[in-house]
GROMACS .gro file of C-alpha atoms in nm:
model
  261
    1UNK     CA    1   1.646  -0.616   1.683
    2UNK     CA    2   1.625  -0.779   1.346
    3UNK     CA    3   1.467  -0.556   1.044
    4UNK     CA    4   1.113  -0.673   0.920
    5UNK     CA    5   1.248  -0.558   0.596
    6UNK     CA    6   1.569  -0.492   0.436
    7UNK     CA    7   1.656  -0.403   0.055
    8UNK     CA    8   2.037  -0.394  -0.008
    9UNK     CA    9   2.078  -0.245  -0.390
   10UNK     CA   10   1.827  -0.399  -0.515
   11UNK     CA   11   1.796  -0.333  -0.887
   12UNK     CA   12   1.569  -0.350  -1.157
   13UNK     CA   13   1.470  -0.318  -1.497
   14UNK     CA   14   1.250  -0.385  -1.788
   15UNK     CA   15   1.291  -0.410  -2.207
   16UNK     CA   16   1.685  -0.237  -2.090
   17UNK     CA   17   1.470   0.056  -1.884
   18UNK     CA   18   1.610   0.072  -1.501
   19UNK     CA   19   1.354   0.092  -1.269
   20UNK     CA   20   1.486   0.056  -0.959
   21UNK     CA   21   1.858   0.187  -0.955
   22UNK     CA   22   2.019   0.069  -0.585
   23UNK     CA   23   1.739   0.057  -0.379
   24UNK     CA   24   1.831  -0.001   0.002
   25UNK     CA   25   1.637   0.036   0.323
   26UNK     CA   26   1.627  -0.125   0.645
   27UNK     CA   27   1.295  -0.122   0.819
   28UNK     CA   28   1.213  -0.227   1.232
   29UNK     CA   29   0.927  -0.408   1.328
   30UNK     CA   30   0.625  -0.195   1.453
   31UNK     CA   31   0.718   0.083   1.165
   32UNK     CA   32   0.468   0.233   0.995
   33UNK     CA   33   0.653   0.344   0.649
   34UNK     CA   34   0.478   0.597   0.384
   35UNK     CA   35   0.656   0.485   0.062
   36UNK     CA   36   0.565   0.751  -0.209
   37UNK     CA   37   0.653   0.870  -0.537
   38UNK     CA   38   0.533   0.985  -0.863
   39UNK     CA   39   0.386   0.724  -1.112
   40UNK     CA   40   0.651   0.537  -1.274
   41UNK     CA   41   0.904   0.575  -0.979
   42UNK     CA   42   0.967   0.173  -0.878
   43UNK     CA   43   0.678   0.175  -0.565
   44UNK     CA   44   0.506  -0.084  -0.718
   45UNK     CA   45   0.746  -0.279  -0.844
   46UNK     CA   46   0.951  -0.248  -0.510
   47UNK     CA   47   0.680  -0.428  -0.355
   48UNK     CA   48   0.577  -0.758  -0.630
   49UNK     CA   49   0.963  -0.826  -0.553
   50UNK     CA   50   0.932  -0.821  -0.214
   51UNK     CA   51   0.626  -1.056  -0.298
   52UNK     CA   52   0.762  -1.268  -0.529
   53UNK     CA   53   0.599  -1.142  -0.789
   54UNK     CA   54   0.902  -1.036  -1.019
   55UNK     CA   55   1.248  -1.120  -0.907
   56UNK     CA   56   1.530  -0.851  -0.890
   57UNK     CA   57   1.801  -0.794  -1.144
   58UNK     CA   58   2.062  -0.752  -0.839
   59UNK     CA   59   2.068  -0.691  -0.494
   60UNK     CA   60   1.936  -0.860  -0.171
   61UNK     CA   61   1.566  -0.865   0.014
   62UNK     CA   62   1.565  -1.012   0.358
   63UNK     CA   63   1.227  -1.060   0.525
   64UNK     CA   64   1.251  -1.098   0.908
   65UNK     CA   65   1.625  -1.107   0.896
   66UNK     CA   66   1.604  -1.419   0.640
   67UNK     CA   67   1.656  -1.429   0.260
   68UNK     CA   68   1.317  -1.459   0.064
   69UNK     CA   69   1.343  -1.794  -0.091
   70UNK     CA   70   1.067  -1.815  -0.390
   71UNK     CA   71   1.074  -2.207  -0.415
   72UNK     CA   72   0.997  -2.173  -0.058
   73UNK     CA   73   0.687  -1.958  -0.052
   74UNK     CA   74   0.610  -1.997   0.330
   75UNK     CA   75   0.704  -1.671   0.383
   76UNK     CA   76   0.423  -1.515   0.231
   77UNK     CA   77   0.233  -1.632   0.534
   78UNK     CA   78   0.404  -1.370   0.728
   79UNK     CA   79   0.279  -1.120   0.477
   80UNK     CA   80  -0.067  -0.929   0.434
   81UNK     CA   81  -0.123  -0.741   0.089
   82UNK     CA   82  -0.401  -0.505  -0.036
   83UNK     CA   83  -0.313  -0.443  -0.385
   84UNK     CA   84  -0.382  -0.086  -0.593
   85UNK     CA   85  -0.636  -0.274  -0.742
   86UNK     CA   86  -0.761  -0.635  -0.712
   87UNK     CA   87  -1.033  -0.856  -0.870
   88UNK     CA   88  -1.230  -0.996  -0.620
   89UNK     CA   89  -1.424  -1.330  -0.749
   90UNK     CA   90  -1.757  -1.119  -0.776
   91UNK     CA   91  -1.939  -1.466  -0.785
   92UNK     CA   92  -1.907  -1.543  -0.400
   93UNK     CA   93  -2.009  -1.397  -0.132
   94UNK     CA   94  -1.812  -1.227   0.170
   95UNK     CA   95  -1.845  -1.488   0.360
   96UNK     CA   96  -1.740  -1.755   0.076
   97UNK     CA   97  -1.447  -1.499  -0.056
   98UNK     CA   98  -1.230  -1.445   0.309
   99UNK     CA   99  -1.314  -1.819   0.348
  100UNK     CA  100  -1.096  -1.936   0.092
  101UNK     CA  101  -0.838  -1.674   0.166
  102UNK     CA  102  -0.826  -1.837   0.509
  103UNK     CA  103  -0.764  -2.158   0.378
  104UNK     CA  104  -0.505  -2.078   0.137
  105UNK     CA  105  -0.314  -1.893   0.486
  106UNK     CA  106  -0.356  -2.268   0.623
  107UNK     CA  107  -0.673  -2.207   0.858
  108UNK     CA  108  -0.924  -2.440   0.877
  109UNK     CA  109  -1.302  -2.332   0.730
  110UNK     CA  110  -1.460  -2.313   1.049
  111UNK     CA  111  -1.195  -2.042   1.226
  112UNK     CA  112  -1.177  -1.856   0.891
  113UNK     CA  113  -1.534  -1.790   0.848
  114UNK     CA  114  -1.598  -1.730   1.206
  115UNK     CA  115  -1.318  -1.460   1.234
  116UNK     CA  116  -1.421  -1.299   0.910
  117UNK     CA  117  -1.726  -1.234   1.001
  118UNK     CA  118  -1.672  -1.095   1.359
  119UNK     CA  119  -1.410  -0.863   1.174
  120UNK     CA  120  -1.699  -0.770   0.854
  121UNK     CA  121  -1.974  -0.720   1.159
  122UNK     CA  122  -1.672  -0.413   1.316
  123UNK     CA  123  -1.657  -0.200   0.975
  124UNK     CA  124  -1.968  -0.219   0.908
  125UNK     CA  125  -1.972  -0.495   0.636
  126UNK     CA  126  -2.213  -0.780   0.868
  127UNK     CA  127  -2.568  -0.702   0.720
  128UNK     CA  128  -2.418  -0.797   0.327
  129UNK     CA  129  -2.188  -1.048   0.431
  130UNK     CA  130  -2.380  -1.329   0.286
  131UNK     CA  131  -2.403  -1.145  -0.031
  132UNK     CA  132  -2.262  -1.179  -0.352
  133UNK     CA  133  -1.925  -0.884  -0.400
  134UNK     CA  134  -2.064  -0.809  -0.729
  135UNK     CA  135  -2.330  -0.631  -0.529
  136UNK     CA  136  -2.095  -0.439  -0.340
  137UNK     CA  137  -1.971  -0.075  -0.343
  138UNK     CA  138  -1.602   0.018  -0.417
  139UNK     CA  139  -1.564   0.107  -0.034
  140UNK     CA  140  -1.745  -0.253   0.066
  141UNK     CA  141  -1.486  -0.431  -0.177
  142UNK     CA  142  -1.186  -0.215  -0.040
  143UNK     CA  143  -1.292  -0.348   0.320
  144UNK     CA  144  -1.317  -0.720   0.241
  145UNK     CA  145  -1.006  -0.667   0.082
  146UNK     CA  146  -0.845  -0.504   0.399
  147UNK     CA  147  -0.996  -0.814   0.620
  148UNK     CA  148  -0.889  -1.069   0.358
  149UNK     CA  149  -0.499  -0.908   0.394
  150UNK     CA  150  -0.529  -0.913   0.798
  151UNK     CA  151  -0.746  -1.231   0.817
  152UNK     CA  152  -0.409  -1.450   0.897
  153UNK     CA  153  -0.225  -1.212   1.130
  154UNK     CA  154   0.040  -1.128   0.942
  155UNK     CA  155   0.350  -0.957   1.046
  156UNK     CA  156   0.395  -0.724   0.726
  157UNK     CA  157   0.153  -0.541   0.597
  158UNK     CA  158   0.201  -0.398   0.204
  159UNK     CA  159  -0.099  -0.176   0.135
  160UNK     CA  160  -0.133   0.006  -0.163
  161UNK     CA  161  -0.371   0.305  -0.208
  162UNK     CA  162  -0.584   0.081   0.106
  163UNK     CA  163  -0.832   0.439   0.136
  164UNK     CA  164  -0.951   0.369  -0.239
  165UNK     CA  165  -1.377   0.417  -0.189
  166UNK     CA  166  -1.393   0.435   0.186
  167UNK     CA  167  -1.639   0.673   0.296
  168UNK     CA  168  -1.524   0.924   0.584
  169UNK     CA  169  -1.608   0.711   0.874
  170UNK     CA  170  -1.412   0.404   0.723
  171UNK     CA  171  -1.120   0.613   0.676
  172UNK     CA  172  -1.117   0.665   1.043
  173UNK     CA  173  -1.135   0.308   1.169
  174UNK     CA  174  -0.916   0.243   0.903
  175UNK     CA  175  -0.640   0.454   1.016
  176UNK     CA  176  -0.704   0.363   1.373
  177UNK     CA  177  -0.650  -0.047   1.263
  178UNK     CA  178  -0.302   0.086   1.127
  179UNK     CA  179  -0.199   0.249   1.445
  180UNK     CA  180  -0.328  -0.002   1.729
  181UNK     CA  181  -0.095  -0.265   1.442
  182UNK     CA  182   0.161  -0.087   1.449
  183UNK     CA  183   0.183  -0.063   1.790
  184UNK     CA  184   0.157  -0.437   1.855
  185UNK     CA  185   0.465  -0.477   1.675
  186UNK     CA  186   0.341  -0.501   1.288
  187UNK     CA  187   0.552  -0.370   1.052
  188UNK     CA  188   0.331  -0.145   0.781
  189UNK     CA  189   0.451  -0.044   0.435
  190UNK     CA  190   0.180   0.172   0.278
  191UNK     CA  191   0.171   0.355  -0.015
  192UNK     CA  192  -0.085   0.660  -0.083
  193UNK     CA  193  -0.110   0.991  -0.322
  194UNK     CA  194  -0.296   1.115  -0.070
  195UNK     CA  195  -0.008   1.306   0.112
  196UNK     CA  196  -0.171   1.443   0.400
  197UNK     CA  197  -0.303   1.079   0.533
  198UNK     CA  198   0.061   0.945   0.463
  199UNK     CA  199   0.209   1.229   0.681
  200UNK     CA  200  -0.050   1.204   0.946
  201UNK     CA  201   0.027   0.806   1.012
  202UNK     CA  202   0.389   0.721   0.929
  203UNK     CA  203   0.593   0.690   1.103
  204UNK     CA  204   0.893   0.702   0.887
  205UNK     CA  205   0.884   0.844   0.508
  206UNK     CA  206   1.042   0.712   0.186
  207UNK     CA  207   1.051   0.894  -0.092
  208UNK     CA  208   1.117   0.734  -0.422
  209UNK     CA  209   1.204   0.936  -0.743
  210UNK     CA  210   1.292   0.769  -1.120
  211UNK     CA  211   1.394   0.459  -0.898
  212UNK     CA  212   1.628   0.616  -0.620
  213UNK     CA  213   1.510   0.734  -0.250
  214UNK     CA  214   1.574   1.074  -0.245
  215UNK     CA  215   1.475   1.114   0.135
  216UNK     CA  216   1.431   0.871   0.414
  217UNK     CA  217   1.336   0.977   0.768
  218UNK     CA  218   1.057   1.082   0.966
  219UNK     CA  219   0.822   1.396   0.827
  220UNK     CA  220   1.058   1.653   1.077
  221UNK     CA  221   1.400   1.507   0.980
  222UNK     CA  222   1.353   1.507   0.604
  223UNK     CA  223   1.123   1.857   0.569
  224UNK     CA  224   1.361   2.127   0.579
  225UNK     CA  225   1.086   2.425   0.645
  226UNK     CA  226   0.870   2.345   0.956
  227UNK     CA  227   0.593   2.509   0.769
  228UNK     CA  228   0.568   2.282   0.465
  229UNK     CA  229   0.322   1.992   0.407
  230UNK     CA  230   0.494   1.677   0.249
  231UNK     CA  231   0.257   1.767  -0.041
  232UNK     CA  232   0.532   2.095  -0.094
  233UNK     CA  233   0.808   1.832   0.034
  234UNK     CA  234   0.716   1.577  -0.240
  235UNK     CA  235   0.652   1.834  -0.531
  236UNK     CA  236   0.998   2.015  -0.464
  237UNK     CA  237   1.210   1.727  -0.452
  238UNK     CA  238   1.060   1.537  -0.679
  239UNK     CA  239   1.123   1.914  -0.932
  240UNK     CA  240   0.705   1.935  -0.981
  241UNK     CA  241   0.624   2.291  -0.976
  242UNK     CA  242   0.394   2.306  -1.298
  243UNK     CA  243   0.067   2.239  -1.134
  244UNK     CA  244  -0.053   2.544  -1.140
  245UNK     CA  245   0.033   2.649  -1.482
  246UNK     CA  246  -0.084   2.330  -1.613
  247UNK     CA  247  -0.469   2.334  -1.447
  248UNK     CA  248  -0.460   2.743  -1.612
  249UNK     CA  249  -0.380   2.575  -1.954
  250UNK     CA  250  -0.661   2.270  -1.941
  251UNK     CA  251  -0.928   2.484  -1.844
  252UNK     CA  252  -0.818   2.725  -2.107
  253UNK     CA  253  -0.888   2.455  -2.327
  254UNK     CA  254  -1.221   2.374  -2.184
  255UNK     CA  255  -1.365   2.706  -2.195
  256UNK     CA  256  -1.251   2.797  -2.521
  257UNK     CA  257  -1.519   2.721  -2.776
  258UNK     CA  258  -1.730   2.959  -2.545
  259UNK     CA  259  -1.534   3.211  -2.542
  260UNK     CA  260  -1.493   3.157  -2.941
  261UNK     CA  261  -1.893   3.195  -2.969
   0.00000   0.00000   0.00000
Protein backbone atom coordinates (compact mmCIF):
# COMPACT_ATOMS: atom_id res chain seq x y z
CA UNK A 1 0.00 0.00 0.00
CA UNK A 2 1.46 3.36 -0.80
CA UNK A 3 2.03 5.90 2.33
CA UNK A 4 -0.37 9.01 2.38
CA UNK A 5 2.62 10.64 3.78
CA UNK A 6 6.25 10.17 3.90
CA UNK A 7 9.13 12.58 5.28
CA UNK A 8 12.66 11.21 4.52
CA UNK A 9 15.23 13.66 6.60
CA UNK A 10 13.64 16.38 6.04
CA UNK A 11 15.47 19.37 7.50
CA UNK A 12 15.03 22.73 8.46
CA UNK A 13 16.07 25.89 9.72
CA UNK A 14 15.74 29.55 10.24
CA UNK A 15 18.32 32.84 10.74
CA UNK A 16 21.17 29.43 11.13
CA UNK A 17 18.59 27.90 14.03
CA UNK A 18 17.70 24.04 13.05
CA UNK A 19 14.33 23.34 13.42
CA UNK A 20 13.71 20.27 12.12
CA UNK A 21 16.94 18.01 12.39
CA UNK A 22 16.14 14.57 10.12
CA UNK A 23 12.68 14.30 10.30
CA UNK A 24 11.32 10.92 8.75
CA UNK A 25 8.01 9.13 8.94
CA UNK A 26 6.00 7.05 6.79
CA UNK A 27 2.30 7.25 7.33
CA UNK A 28 -0.74 4.60 5.71
CA UNK A 29 -3.84 5.78 4.54
CA UNK A 30 -6.80 5.57 7.07
CA UNK A 31 -4.16 6.61 10.05
CA UNK A 32 -5.16 8.76 12.45
CA UNK A 33 -1.62 10.33 13.72
CA UNK A 34 -1.36 12.57 17.10
CA UNK A 35 1.73 14.68 16.24
CA UNK A 36 2.74 16.51 19.53
CA UNK A 37 5.38 18.40 21.09
CA UNK A 38 6.27 21.29 23.15
CA UNK A 39 6.11 24.84 21.57
CA UNK A 40 8.99 25.44 19.45
CA UNK A 41 9.54 21.68 18.56
CA UNK A 42 9.07 21.79 14.39
CA UNK A 43 4.97 20.65 14.53
CA UNK A 44 4.08 23.53 12.82
CA UNK A 45 6.55 23.98 10.62
CA UNK A 46 6.48 20.16 9.71
CA UNK A 47 3.19 20.78 8.39
CA UNK A 48 3.46 24.54 6.10
CA UNK A 49 6.18 22.23 4.30
CA UNK A 50 4.09 19.61 3.75
CA UNK A 51 1.74 22.51 2.49
CA UNK A 52 3.88 24.39 0.60
CA UNK A 53 4.07 26.91 2.73
CA UNK A 54 7.96 26.99 3.42
CA UNK A 55 10.15 24.63 1.52
CA UNK A 56 12.70 22.29 3.29
CA UNK A 57 16.40 22.86 3.65
CA UNK A 58 16.97 18.96 2.76
CA UNK A 59 15.22 15.93 2.62
CA UNK A 60 12.18 14.46 0.71
CA UNK A 61 8.09 14.78 1.24
CA UNK A 62 6.06 12.42 -0.85
CA UNK A 63 2.28 12.87 -0.77
CA UNK A 64 0.37 9.75 -1.96
CA UNK A 65 3.54 8.04 -2.99
CA UNK A 66 4.40 11.19 -5.36
CA UNK A 67 6.88 14.07 -4.82
CA UNK A 68 5.09 17.42 -3.84
CA UNK A 69 5.78 19.59 -6.75
CA UNK A 70 5.07 23.44 -5.64
CA UNK A 71 4.82 24.81 -9.31
CA UNK A 72 2.29 22.17 -9.52
CA UNK A 73 -0.09 22.98 -6.70
CA UNK A 74 -2.84 20.36 -7.64
CA UNK A 75 -1.98 18.47 -4.91
CA UNK A 76 -3.33 20.60 -2.40
CA UNK A 77 -6.68 19.42 -3.64
CA UNK A 78 -6.02 16.19 -1.99
CA UNK A 79 -5.42 18.08 1.21
CA UNK A 80 -7.87 19.53 3.99
CA UNK A 81 -6.25 22.04 6.60
CA UNK A 82 -7.64 23.70 9.80
CA UNK A 83 -4.94 25.93 10.86
CA UNK A 84 -4.00 26.86 14.84
CA UNK A 85 -5.51 29.90 14.02
CA UNK A 86 -7.12 31.38 10.86
CA UNK A 87 -8.77 34.67 9.79
CA UNK A 88 -11.93 34.03 8.47
CA UNK A 89 -13.22 37.06 6.08
CA UNK A 90 -15.61 38.26 8.98
CA UNK A 91 -17.46 40.30 6.19
CA UNK A 92 -19.36 37.23 4.60
CA UNK A 93 -21.51 35.09 5.70
CA UNK A 94 -21.31 31.15 6.19
CA UNK A 95 -22.90 30.56 3.41
CA UNK A 96 -20.79 33.18 1.21
CA UNK A 97 -17.35 32.04 3.14
CA UNK A 98 -17.46 27.84 2.35
CA UNK A 99 -18.78 29.08 -1.05
CA UNK A 100 -15.70 30.46 -2.20
CA UNK A 101 -13.66 27.79 -0.53
CA UNK A 102 -15.60 25.43 -2.80
CA UNK A 103 -14.73 27.18 -5.73
CA UNK A 104 -11.18 27.64 -5.15
CA UNK A 105 -11.27 23.29 -4.60
CA UNK A 106 -12.77 23.53 -8.31
CA UNK A 107 -16.63 22.98 -7.40
CA UNK A 108 -19.08 24.77 -8.99
CA UNK A 109 -21.32 27.48 -6.70
CA UNK A 110 -24.34 25.59 -6.76
CA UNK A 111 -22.79 22.02 -5.24
CA UNK A 112 -20.61 24.09 -2.85
CA UNK A 113 -23.29 25.99 -1.22
CA UNK A 114 -25.69 23.20 -1.22
CA UNK A 115 -23.21 20.77 0.56
CA UNK A 116 -22.13 23.42 3.00
CA UNK A 117 -25.10 23.97 4.22
CA UNK A 118 -26.44 20.35 4.67
CA UNK A 119 -22.99 19.86 6.56
CA UNK A 120 -23.56 23.60 8.83
CA UNK A 121 -27.45 22.30 9.39
CA UNK A 122 -25.45 18.60 11.20
CA UNK A 123 -23.24 20.65 13.86
CA UNK A 124 -25.49 22.78 14.61
CA UNK A 125 -24.36 25.87 12.57
CA UNK A 126 -27.93 26.03 10.03
CA UNK A 127 -30.01 28.74 11.98
CA UNK A 128 -26.73 31.50 11.49
CA UNK A 129 -25.66 30.30 8.32
CA UNK A 130 -26.78 33.29 6.45
CA UNK A 131 -25.05 35.42 8.88
CA UNK A 132 -22.18 37.45 8.85
CA UNK A 133 -18.79 35.29 10.87
CA UNK A 134 -18.08 38.43 12.60
CA UNK A 135 -21.18 37.54 14.56
CA UNK A 136 -20.03 34.27 15.39
CA UNK A 137 -18.59 32.56 18.52
CA UNK A 138 -15.00 31.07 18.61
CA UNK A 139 -16.66 27.48 18.57
CA UNK A 140 -19.11 28.66 15.43
CA UNK A 141 -15.83 29.93 13.57
CA UNK A 142 -13.83 26.68 14.56
CA UNK A 143 -16.82 24.67 12.85
CA UNK A 144 -17.01 26.58 9.56
CA UNK A 145 -13.49 26.20 9.59
CA UNK A 146 -13.69 22.32 10.07
CA UNK A 147 -16.49 22.21 7.08
CA UNK A 148 -14.46 24.60 4.93
CA UNK A 149 -11.22 21.91 5.38
CA UNK A 150 -13.67 18.78 4.58
CA UNK A 151 -15.93 20.66 2.10
CA UNK A 152 -13.80 19.03 -1.00
CA UNK A 153 -13.26 15.50 0.31
CA UNK A 154 -9.94 15.48 0.79
CA UNK A 155 -7.74 12.59 1.40
CA UNK A 156 -5.37 14.26 4.14
CA UNK A 157 -6.49 15.94 6.75
CA UNK A 158 -3.80 18.47 8.77
CA UNK A 159 -5.68 19.81 11.79
CA UNK A 160 -4.15 21.85 14.20
CA UNK A 161 -5.56 22.46 17.73
CA UNK A 162 -9.28 21.63 15.52
CA UNK A 163 -11.12 21.49 19.48
CA UNK A 164 -10.16 25.35 19.89
CA UNK A 165 -13.92 26.88 21.33
CA UNK A 166 -16.06 23.85 20.78
CA UNK A 167 -18.44 23.42 23.44
CA UNK A 168 -18.77 19.73 24.93
CA UNK A 169 -21.28 18.43 22.55
CA UNK A 170 -19.16 19.65 19.45
CA UNK A 171 -16.25 17.96 20.77
CA UNK A 172 -18.15 14.79 20.51
CA UNK A 173 -19.38 14.95 16.93
CA UNK A 174 -16.18 16.25 16.29
CA UNK A 175 -14.27 13.33 17.34
CA UNK A 176 -16.82 11.01 15.93
CA UNK A 177 -16.24 12.91 12.13
CA UNK A 178 -12.45 11.90 12.77
CA UNK A 179 -13.14 8.30 13.40
CA UNK A 180 -16.03 7.39 10.79
CA UNK A 181 -12.82 9.40 8.28
CA UNK A 182 -10.53 7.54 9.29
CA UNK A 183 -12.17 4.58 8.78
CA UNK A 184 -13.15 5.33 5.18
CA UNK A 185 -9.65 5.41 4.37
CA UNK A 186 -8.62 9.25 5.24
CA UNK A 187 -5.43 9.74 6.42
CA UNK A 188 -5.56 12.34 9.67
CA UNK A 189 -2.57 14.27 11.01
CA UNK A 190 -3.75 16.21 14.07
CA UNK A 191 -2.03 18.08 16.41
CA UNK A 192 -3.46 18.94 20.09
CA UNK A 193 -2.00 19.99 23.77
CA UNK A 194 -4.79 18.47 24.90
CA UNK A 195 -3.15 14.99 25.60
CA UNK A 196 -5.92 13.02 26.73
CA UNK A 197 -8.15 13.70 23.36
CA UNK A 198 -4.88 12.90 21.30
CA UNK A 199 -4.51 9.52 23.16
CA UNK A 200 -8.14 8.70 23.06
CA UNK A 201 -8.29 9.01 18.96
CA UNK A 202 -4.92 8.18 17.39
CA UNK A 203 -4.19 5.86 16.23
CA UNK A 204 -0.51 6.12 16.01
CA UNK A 205 1.62 8.82 18.14
CA UNK A 206 4.54 11.07 17.14
CA UNK A 207 6.32 12.74 19.40
CA UNK A 208 8.47 15.60 18.38
CA UNK A 209 11.17 17.18 20.72
CA UNK A 210 13.76 20.34 19.68
CA UNK A 211 13.06 18.98 16.04
CA UNK A 212 13.68 15.09 16.36
CA UNK A 213 10.82 12.28 17.03
CA UNK A 214 11.70 10.88 20.06
CA UNK A 215 8.87 8.14 19.92
CA UNK A 216 6.72 6.82 17.18
CA UNK A 217 4.14 4.08 17.71
CA UNK A 218 0.85 3.50 19.01
CA UNK A 219 -0.01 4.82 22.87
CA UNK A 220 0.89 0.83 24.18
CA UNK A 221 4.10 0.40 22.12
CA UNK A 222 5.74 3.70 23.01
CA UNK A 223 4.40 4.03 26.97
CA UNK A 224 6.64 1.96 28.90
CA UNK A 225 4.31 1.84 32.28
CA UNK A 226 0.74 0.61 31.45
CA UNK A 227 -0.37 2.99 34.10
CA UNK A 228 0.81 6.29 32.63
CA UNK A 229 -1.24 8.86 30.63
CA UNK A 230 0.69 10.27 27.54
CA UNK A 231 0.39 13.52 29.58
CA UNK A 232 3.34 11.59 32.09
CA UNK A 233 4.65 10.02 28.63
CA UNK A 234 5.08 13.49 27.02
CA UNK A 235 6.41 15.38 30.19
CA UNK A 236 9.13 12.58 30.88
CA UNK A 237 10.51 12.33 27.59
CA UNK A 238 10.28 15.51 26.64
CA UNK A 239 12.60 16.10 30.55
CA UNK A 240 9.40 18.48 31.93
CA UNK A 241 9.09 17.73 35.49
CA UNK A 242 8.94 21.44 36.87
CA UNK A 243 5.25 21.92 36.75
CA UNK A 244 4.62 21.61 39.95
CA UNK A 245 7.30 23.66 41.42
CA UNK A 246 6.68 26.28 38.96
CA UNK A 247 2.58 26.80 39.66
CA UNK A 248 4.00 26.84 43.83
CA UNK A 249 6.33 29.76 42.74
CA UNK A 250 3.59 31.97 40.55
CA UNK A 251 1.07 31.82 43.06
CA UNK A 252 3.68 32.68 45.59
CA UNK A 253 3.98 35.66 43.67
CA UNK A 254 0.35 36.37 43.46
CA UNK A 255 -0.43 36.14 47.00
CA UNK A 256 2.39 37.96 48.22
CA UNK A 257 1.46 41.59 48.71
CA UNK A 258 -1.29 40.00 51.03
CA UNK A 259 0.60 38.24 52.90
CA UNK A 260 3.04 41.47 53.09
CA UNK A 261 -0.10 43.53 54.54
Amino acid sequence: MTAAITLDHVQKGFNGRPVLKDVSFSIEPGTIVGYIGQNGAGKSTTVKIILGLLTQDAGEILLQGRAIDREDPTYKQHIGYVPEAADIFDALTAREYLTLIGQLYGMSEQAAGVKAQALAEIVGLGPAFDRRVAAYSKGMRQLVLIIASLLHDPDILFWDEPLNGLDANSVLVVEEILQELRNRGKTIFYSSHIMDVVQKLSDRIILLNEGRVIADGNFQTIAANADTSLQQLFNDLTGFAEHGEKAKQFVDIVTEANRDD
